CSV table of C-alpha atoms in Angstrom, one decimal:
chain,number,residue,atom,x,y,z
A,3,MET,CA,184.1,41.6,101.4
A,4,LEU,CA,180.7,42.3,99.6
A,5,PHE,CA,177.3,41.7,101.3
A,6,PHE,CA,174.3,41.8,100.0
A,7,THR,CA,171.1,41.6,101.2
A,8,GLN,CA,167.5,41.7,100.9
A,9,CYS,CA,164.8,41.6,103.3
A,10,PHE,CA,161.5,42.7,104.0
A,11,GLY,CA,162.0,43.8,107.3
A,12,ALA,CA,162.8,46.9,108.8
A,13,VAL,CA,165.1,49.4,107.2
A,14,LEU,CA,167.8,49.8,109.4
A,15,ASP,CA,167.6,53.0,111.2
A,16,LEU,CA,169.6,55.9,110.0
A,17,ILE,CA,168.0,58.8,112.0
A,18,HIS,CA,170.9,59.1,113.4
A,19,LEU,CA,172.8,59.9,110.5
A,20,ARG,CA,170.6,62.2,108.4
A,21,PHE,CA,172.2,65.7,110.1
A,22,GLN,CA,175.5,64.2,108.5
A,23,HIS,CA,173.3,63.3,105.3
A,24,TYR,CA,172.1,66.8,104.7
A,25,LYS,CA,175.3,68.0,105.8
A,26,ALA,CA,177.4,66.4,102.5
A,27,LYS,CA,174.3,67.8,100.2
A,28,ARG,CA,175.7,70.9,101.0
A,29,VAL,CA,178.7,70.8,101.4
A,30,PHE,CA,179.2,69.3,98.2
A,31,SER,CA,176.6,67.3,95.8
A,32,ALA,CA,178.2,66.7,92.4
A,33,ALA,CA,182.0,67.2,91.0
A,34,GLY,CA,182.8,65.6,88.0
A,35,GLN,CA,185.4,66.6,85.8
A,36,LEU,CA,186.9,69.1,87.7
A,37,VAL,CA,190.5,70.4,86.7
A,38,CYS,CA,193.3,72.8,88.6
A,39,VAL,CA,196.4,73.8,87.6
A,40,VAL,CA,199.1,72.3,88.0
A,41,ASN,CA,202.2,73.8,91.0
A,42,PRO,CA,204.6,71.2,91.0
A,43,THR,CA,206.3,71.2,94.7
A,44,HIS,CA,209.6,68.9,95.0
A,45,ASN,CA,208.9,65.7,97.1
A,46,LEU,CA,211.5,65.1,100.1
A,47,LYS,CA,214.3,63.0,99.2
A,48,GLY,CA,212.7,59.7,98.4
A,49,ALA,CA,209.9,60.1,99.1
A,50,PRO,CA,206.8,59.2,96.5
A,51,PRO,CA,204.8,61.6,95.0
A,52,CYS,CA,201.0,62.1,95.2
A,53,THR,CA,199.0,62.1,92.5
A,54,CYS,CA,195.5,64.1,92.7
A,55,PRO,CA,192.5,61.5,93.3
A,56,LEU,CA,190.7,63.4,90.8
A,57,PHE,CA,191.1,61.5,87.3
A,58,SER,CA,191.5,64.8,85.3
A,59,CYS,CA,193.4,66.5,87.5
A,60,PRO,CA,197.5,66.3,87.2
A,61,TRP,CA,198.4,67.3,90.3
A,62,GLU,CA,201.3,65.6,92.0
A,63,GLY,CA,202.7,67.0,95.3
A,64,ARG,CA,204.1,65.3,99.1
A,65,LEU,CA,201.7,63.9,101.5
A,66,GLU,CA,201.1,66.7,103.7
A,67,VAL,CA,200.4,69.0,100.7
A,68,VAL,CA,197.2,66.8,100.0
A,69,LEU,CA,194.7,68.2,101.8
A,70,PRO,CA,195.1,71.9,101.2
A,71,HIS,CA,195.4,71.2,97.2
A,72,LEU,CA,191.7,69.3,97.7
A,73,ARG,CA,190.7,71.9,99.8
A,74,GLN,CA,191.7,74.6,98.3
A,75,ALA,CA,191.8,73.8,94.6
A,76,HIS,CA,188.9,72.1,94.4
A,77,ARG,CA,186.7,73.1,97.2
A,78,VAL,CA,186.6,69.1,99.0
A,79,GLY,CA,184.5,69.2,101.9
A,80,VAL,CA,185.2,68.0,105.1
A,81,LEU,CA,183.2,65.1,107.4
A,82,GLN,CA,183.7,64.3,110.7
A,83,GLY,CA,182.6,61.2,112.9
A,84,ALA,CA,183.1,57.4,112.9
A,85,GLU,CA,179.8,57.2,111.1
A,86,ILE,CA,178.6,59.4,108.3
A,87,VAL,CA,176.9,59.2,105.1
A,88,PHE,CA,177.9,61.4,102.0
A,89,LEU,CA,175.3,62.2,99.2
A,90,ALA,CA,176.6,61.7,95.9
A,91,MET,CA,174.4,63.9,93.5
A,92,ASP,CA,174.0,64.2,89.6
A,93,MET,CA,174.7,60.1,89.3
A,94,HIS,CA,174.1,60.4,85.7
A,95,LEU,CA,176.5,62.6,84.7
A,96,PRO,CA,178.6,60.7,82.2
A,97,ALA,CA,181.5,58.8,82.9
A,98,PRO,CA,184.3,59.4,83.9
A,99,ALA,CA,183.5,61.3,86.2
A,100,ASP,CA,184.6,61.8,90.4
A,101,TRP,CA,182.8,62.1,93.6
A,102,ILE,CA,185.2,62.6,95.9
A,103,ILE,CA,184.7,63.5,100.2
A,104,VAL,CA,187.1,64.4,102.5
A,105,HIS,CA,186.2,62.2,106.0
A,106,SER,CA,187.7,63.3,109.4
A,107,CYS,CA,187.9,61.1,112.5
A,108,LEU,CA,190.3,58.6,114.5
A,109,GLY,CA,193.0,61.6,114.4
A,110,HIS,CA,193.0,61.1,110.3
A,111,HIS,CA,192.1,62.0,107.4
A,112,PHE,CA,190.1,59.9,104.0
A,113,LEU,CA,188.8,60.2,101.7
A,114,LEU,CA,185.8,59.1,99.5
A,115,VAL,CA,186.3,58.0,96.2
A,116,LEU,CA,183.2,57.0,94.3
A,117,ARG,CA,184.3,57.2,90.2
A,118,LYS,CA,182.1,56.0,87.6
A,119,GLN,CA,184.5,54.8,84.4
A,120,GLU,CA,183.7,52.9,82.0
A,121,ARG,CA,186.7,49.6,81.4
A,122,HIS,CA,184.4,48.3,78.5
A,123,GLU,CA,183.0,50.8,75.8
A,124,GLY,CA,179.5,51.7,76.5
A,125,HIS,CA,178.9,49.6,80.4
A,126,PRO,CA,179.4,52.6,82.8
A,127,GLN,CA,180.3,51.1,86.3
A,128,PHE,CA,180.5,53.0,89.7
A,129,PHE,CA,183.7,52.5,92.0
A,130,ALA,CA,183.9,53.5,95.4
A,131,THR,CA,186.8,53.2,97.8
A,132,MET,CA,188.4,55.2,100.9
A,133,MET,CA,192.1,56.6,101.2
A,134,LEU,CA,194.1,57.6,103.9
A,135,ILE,CA,196.0,60.5,103.3
A,136,GLY,CA,198.9,58.9,105.0
A,137,THR,CA,201.4,55.6,105.0
A,138,PRO,CA,200.4,52.6,103.8
A,139,THR,CA,201.2,51.2,106.8
A,140,GLN,CA,199.3,53.8,108.8
A,141,ALA,CA,196.7,52.5,106.7
A,142,ASP,CA,196.3,49.3,107.5
A,143,CYS,CA,195.2,50.2,111.3
A,144,PHE,CA,192.2,50.8,110.4
A,145,THR,CA,188.7,48.9,108.4
A,146,TYR,CA,186.0,50.7,106.5
A,147,ARG,CA,182.5,50.1,105.6
A,148,LEU,CA,180.4,51.6,102.9
A,149,GLU,CA,177.1,50.3,102.9
A,150,LEU,CA,173.6,51.3,100.3
A,151,ASN,CA,170.6,50.7,102.0
A,152,ARG,CA,167.2,51.4,100.2
A,153,ASN,CA,163.4,50.0,99.5
A,154,HIS,CA,164.4,47.0,101.2
A,155,ARG,CA,167.8,46.3,99.7
A,156,ARG,CA,171.1,46.4,101.9
A,157,LEU,CA,174.4,46.3,99.9
A,158,LYS,CA,178.0,46.6,102.7
A,159,TRP,CA,181.8,46.3,101.5
A,160,GLU,CA,184.5,46.5,104.4
A,161,ALA,CA,188.1,46.6,103.4
A,162,THR,CA,191.6,48.1,104.6
A,163,PRO,CA,191.9,51.9,103.4
A,164,ARG,CA,194.8,52.2,100.8
A,165,SER,CA,196.9,54.8,101.1
A,166,VAL,CA,196.7,57.8,98.7
A,167,LEU,CA,200.2,57.1,98.0
A,168,GLU,CA,199.3,54.4,96.0
A,169,CYS,CA,197.1,56.4,93.2
A,170,ALA,CA,193.0,56.0,92.9
A,171,ASP,CA,193.6,54.5,89.8
A,172,SER,CA,196.3,51.6,90.9
A,173,VAL,CA,193.4,51.3,93.6
A,174,ILE,CA,190.1,50.8,90.8
A,175,SER,CA,192.3,49.2,88.3
A,176,ASP,CA,192.9,46.2,90.6
A,177,GLY,CA,189.4,46.8,92.1
A,178,ASP,CA,190.2,46.3,95.2
A,179,CYS,CA,187.1,48.4,95.8
A,180,LEU,CA,183.3,48.3,95.2
A,181,VAL,CA,182.5,47.7,91.9
A,182,LEU,CA,178.7,48.4,91.7
A,183,SER,CA,176.5,48.4,87.3
A,184,THR,CA,174.5,51.4,86.1
A,185,ALA,CA,171.1,48.8,87.1
A,186,LEU,CA,172.6,47.6,91.3
A,187,ALA,CA,173.3,51.6,91.4
A,188,GLN,CA,170.4,52.4,90.5
A,189,LEU,CA,168.1,50.3,92.9
A,190,PHE,CA,170.0,52.9,95.7
A,191,CYS,CA,169.3,55.8,93.8
A,192,ASP,CA,167.2,58.2,95.1
A,193,ASP,CA,166.3,61.1,92.4
A,194,GLY,CA,169.9,61.0,91.3
A,195,GLY,CA,171.4,61.0,94.1
A,196,LEU,CA,173.3,57.9,95.9
A,197,ALA,CA,173.6,58.0,99.9
A,198,ILE,CA,177.2,56.1,100.6
A,199,GLY,CA,176.6,55.1,104.4
A,200,ILE,CA,180.5,55.3,106.1
A,201,ALA,CA,182.4,53.8,108.9
A,202,ILE,CA,186.6,53.5,109.9
A,203,THR,CA,187.1,51.8,113.1
A,204,ALA,CA,190.7,51.0,114.1
A,205,THR,CA,191.9,47.3,114.0
A,206,GLU,CA,192.5,46.0,117.2
A,207,ALA,CA,196.7,45.1,117.1
A,208,CYS,CA,196.6,49.2,116.0
A,209,SER,CA,194.8,50.1,119.0
A,210,SER,CA,196.6,47.8,121.5
A,211,GLU,CA,199.5,49.3,120.5
A,212,ALA,CA,198.2,52.5,120.7
A,213,GLU,CA,197.4,51.9,124.1
A,214,VAL,CA,201.0,51.6,125.3
């Protein structure tokens, strides 16, 4: 579900997220076109391999080693808390380019994947999605919200995260993510940076099951 609201009243109060905003800026400024050395691992019998969400990385491995791969090979940072703000810098980088951060909350690790890509030559777009480092069944237990807010404009995207087993390329190809044109992204950029508010919640059904 995509909501776009242009208002001329008070801007959403994001003061409680400012610390995470600047922490995100320090942890990860820009990470486009990263390459890592392939180190194949043997998957458990019957388990599908996970691919690295960074478009330029050919790594494949088991689900349980996705996070160590991102931390060690790509130095991806981890932000804690149910609500955070991730600041993606250098949005002017040529496509294709990736920005990624690990969001740790509710006992799980999620990935924000922001990609700049051309679906049509000469017309780059931005694609943003949250993925759970877990199974599709586990991913169905959560809802995520991405929010952009600047100059009395607010844009929200709410959806169920996808599992990293489903591959970031497939999620983007399916269009099951927040999609921004370059012009729309510029409305929310500040000095080349795009601040994305992220919130994760557990679904009522899964919360009830956990209590039982």
